[in-house]
Amino acid sequence: DQQVKQNSPSLSVQEGRISILNCDYTNSMFDYFLWYKKYPAEGPTFLISISSIKDKNEDGRFTVFLNKSAKHLSLHIVPSQPGDSAVYFCAARRRRIYPSGTYKYIFGTGTRLKVLA
Amino acid sequence: EAQVTQNPRYLITVTGKKLTVTCSQNMNHEYMSWYRQDPGLGLRQIYYSMNVEVTDKGDVPEGYKVSRKEKRNFPLILESPSPNQTSLYFCASSFALRGSGANVLTFGAGSRLTVL
């Protein structure tokens, strides 16, 4: 049961244009959503997060939008740069049933972004 | 430098030959976890540890063992590796996943394991 889905395995965008990466989820109990970026031969690194009580969070060129009614979030990169070429994972956090008061992250399958110079 | 260090980075082994992938973090994080990344499946959690001597199964624990005898180390043990354990493995750590705030996971660089 894939609770967090990234339906686009890859995306190509021209340098300077907007990149939009999408993520859909099925569990309404998620309370935080995060985006990680992964370069080849490196581990994922944190990019930006958003609480489920917000609908937008911005950090420089990166903005995450959350549409709770559609169970959809998106990451916008404006303007896109060649250095943004990487695999992007969205992740969602939910409370564990046990141990009580703890949480777990569920990751999507990733979208490979290629920014063309 | 704050980091999670995994070793080995690359390993080719044969079916049944026990191996250990080490993971060490220098950030005094309570929480540590192992993930495997497979094409089309994203990152799936194998085991996690809330603190020293506290470990629990993730979503795909079969064929793996872990231990957490010290706060900084969280080795992943494959007692009898099989080809379906060929994968890219990541160790991650964070402060305790409790309460408010999106605790950010810090990942190691990954260990690519091939079981023949």
Short mmCIF file of N, CA, C and O in Angstrom, two decimals, chain B residues 31-69:
data_model
loop_
_atom_site.label_atom_id
_atom_site.label_comp_id
_atom_site.label_asym_id
_atom_site.label_seq_id
_atom_site.Cartn_x
_atom_site.Cartn_y
_atom_site.Cartn_z
N TYR B 31 17.38 9.05 17.65
CA TYR B 31 16.68 8.21 16.69
C TYR B 31 17.62 7.84 15.55
O TYR B 31 18.30 8.69 14.97
N MET B 32 17.64 6.55 15.19
CA MET B 32 18.38 6.08 14.02
C MET B 32 17.54 5.06 13.27
O MET B 32 16.69 4.38 13.88
N SER B 33 17.78 4.97 11.97
CA SER B 33 16.93 4.11 11.15
C SER B 33 17.70 3.62 9.94
O SER B 33 18.64 4.29 9.48
N TRP B 34 17.30 2.47 9.42
CA TRP B 34 17.83 1.95 8.17
C TRP B 34 16.72 1.89 7.14
O TRP B 34 15.58 1.48 7.44
N TYR B 35 17.08 2.29 5.91
CA TYR B 35 16.18 2.24 4.77
C TYR B 35 16.86 1.49 3.63
O TYR B 35 18.08 1.50 3.52
N ARG B 36 16.04 0.93 2.77
CA ARG B 36 16.56 0.43 1.51
C ARG B 36 15.83 1.12 0.37
O ARG B 36 14.62 1.40 0.48
N GLN B 37 16.57 1.42 -0.68
CA GLN B 37 15.98 2.07 -1.84
C GLN B 37 16.05 1.12 -3.02
O GLN B 37 17.13 0.65 -3.40
N ASP B 38 14.90 0.84 -3.60
CA ASP B 38 14.80 -0.03 -4.76
C ASP B 38 14.02 0.69 -5.84
O ASP B 38 13.10 1.46 -5.55
N PRO B 39 14.34 0.42 -7.11
CA PRO B 39 13.66 1.11 -8.22
C PRO B 39 12.15 0.95 -8.14
O PRO B 39 11.64 -0.17 -7.97
N GLY B 40 11.45 2.06 -8.26
CA GLY B 40 9.99 2.02 -8.25
C GLY B 40 9.35 1.85 -6.88
O GLY B 40 8.12 1.86 -6.77
N LEU B 41 10.18 1.69 -5.85
CA LEU B 41 9.64 1.45 -4.50
C LEU B 41 10.03 2.53 -3.50
O LEU B 41 9.59 2.50 -2.36
N GLY B 42 10.85 3.44 -3.88
CA GLY B 42 11.24 4.51 -2.98
C GLY B 42 12.09 4.01 -1.82
O GLY B 42 12.77 2.99 -1.90
N LEU B 43 12.03 4.73 -0.73
CA LEU B 43 12.78 4.38 0.48
C LEU B 43 11.85 3.65 1.43
O LEU B 43 10.83 4.18 1.84
N ARG B 44 12.23 2.45 1.79
CA ARG B 44 11.41 1.67 2.72
C ARG B 44 12.20 1.39 4.00
O ARG B 44 13.38 1.03 3.93
N GLN B 45 11.55 1.52 5.12
CA GLN B 45 12.22 1.40 6.40
C GLN B 45 12.41 -0.06 6.79
O GLN B 45 11.46 -0.85 6.73
N ILE B 46 13.62 -0.39 7.20
CA ILE B 46 13.94 -1.77 7.59
C ILE B 46 13.79 -1.94 9.11
O ILE B 46 13.02 -2.78 9.58
N TYR B 47 14.55 -1.18 9.85
CA TYR B 47 14.51 -1.16 11.31
C TYR B 47 14.74 0.27 11.77
O TYR B 47 15.32 1.08 11.04
N TYR B 48 14.32 0.53 12.99
CA TYR B 48 14.62 1.82 13.58
C TYR B 48 14.93 1.64 15.06
O TYR B 48 14.65 0.59 15.64
N SER B 49 15.51 2.69 15.62
CA SER B 49 15.87 2.65 17.04
C SER B 49 15.55 3.99 17.66
O SER B 49 15.99 5.03 17.18
N MET B 50 14.76 3.96 18.73
CA MET B 50 14.38 5.20 19.40
C MET B 50 15.50 5.69 20.33
O MET B 50 15.57 6.88 20.63
N ASN B 51 16.32 4.77 20.81
CA ASN B 51 17.44 5.13 21.68
C ASN B 51 18.25 3.86 21.96
O ASN B 51 17.94 2.78 21.43
N VAL B 52 19.26 3.98 22.80
CA VAL B 52 20.12 2.83 23.12
C VAL B 52 19.27 1.68 23.65
O VAL B 52 18.38 1.89 24.49
N GLU B 53 19.52 0.49 23.09
CA GLU B 53 18.84 -0.74 23.49
C GLU B 53 17.34 -0.75 23.16
O GLU B 53 16.62 -1.63 23.63
N VAL B 54 16.87 0.20 22.35
CA VAL B 54 15.46 0.23 21.95
C VAL B 54 15.39 0.19 20.43
O VAL B 54 15.70 1.17 19.75
N THR B 55 15.03 -0.97 19.89
CA THR B 55 14.93 -1.12 18.44
C THR B 55 13.58 -1.74 18.09
O THR B 55 12.96 -2.42 18.92
N ASP B 56 13.15 -1.54 16.85
CA ASP B 56 11.88 -2.12 16.43
C ASP B 56 11.87 -2.27 14.92
O ASP B 56 12.64 -1.60 14.20
N LYS B 57 10.99 -3.15 14.45
CA LYS B 57 10.90 -3.43 13.03
C LYS B 57 10.26 -2.28 12.28
O LYS B 57 9.31 -1.64 12.78
N GLY B 58 10.75 -2.09 11.05
CA GLY B 58 10.10 -1.16 10.15
C GLY B 58 9.15 -1.93 9.24
O GLY B 58 8.50 -2.89 9.65
N ASP B 59 9.11 -1.53 7.99
CA ASP B 59 8.17 -2.14 7.05
C ASP B 59 8.71 -3.38 6.35
O ASP B 59 7.94 -4.22 5.90
N VAL B 60 10.03 -3.50 6.23
CA VAL B 60 10.62 -4.64 5.53
C VAL B 60 11.78 -5.24 6.32
O VAL B 60 12.92 -5.24 5.87
N PRO B 61 11.52 -5.79 7.51
CA PRO B 61 12.61 -6.25 8.38
C PRO B 61 13.14 -7.66 8.09
O PRO B 61 14.18 -8.04 8.62
N GLU B 62 12.45 -8.42 7.25
CA GLU B 62 12.81 -9.83 7.07
C GLU B 62 14.22 -9.97 6.51
O GLU B 62 14.56 -9.36 5.50
N GLY B 63 15.03 -10.80 7.18
CA GLY B 63 16.38 -11.07 6.73
C GLY B 63 17.42 -10.13 7.31
O GLY B 63 18.61 -10.25 6.98
N TYR B 64 17.00 -9.22 8.16
CA TYR B 64 17.92 -8.24 8.75
C TYR B 64 17.86 -8.29 10.28
O TYR B 64 16.86 -8.68 10.86
N LYS B 65 18.96 -7.89 10.88
CA LYS B 65 19.02 -7.68 12.33
C LYS B 65 19.73 -6.36 12.58
O LYS B 65 20.53 -5.90 11.74
N VAL B 66 19.47 -5.78 13.73
CA VAL B 66 20.16 -4.55 14.13
C VAL B 66 20.49 -4.65 15.62
O VAL B 66 19.97 -5.51 16.34
N SER B 67 21.35 -3.75 16.04
CA SER B 67 21.61 -3.60 17.48
C SER B 67 21.91 -2.13 17.75
O SER B 67 22.35 -1.40 16.87
N ARG B 68 21.67 -1.71 18.97
CA ARG B 68 21.98 -0.32 19.36
C ARG B 68 22.55 -0.36 20.78
O ARG B 68 21.89 -0.10 21.77
N LYS B 69 23.82 -0.69 20.82
CA LYS B 69 24.51 -0.79 22.13
C LYS B 69 25.06 0.56 22.56
O LYS B 69 25.29 0.80 23.75
#
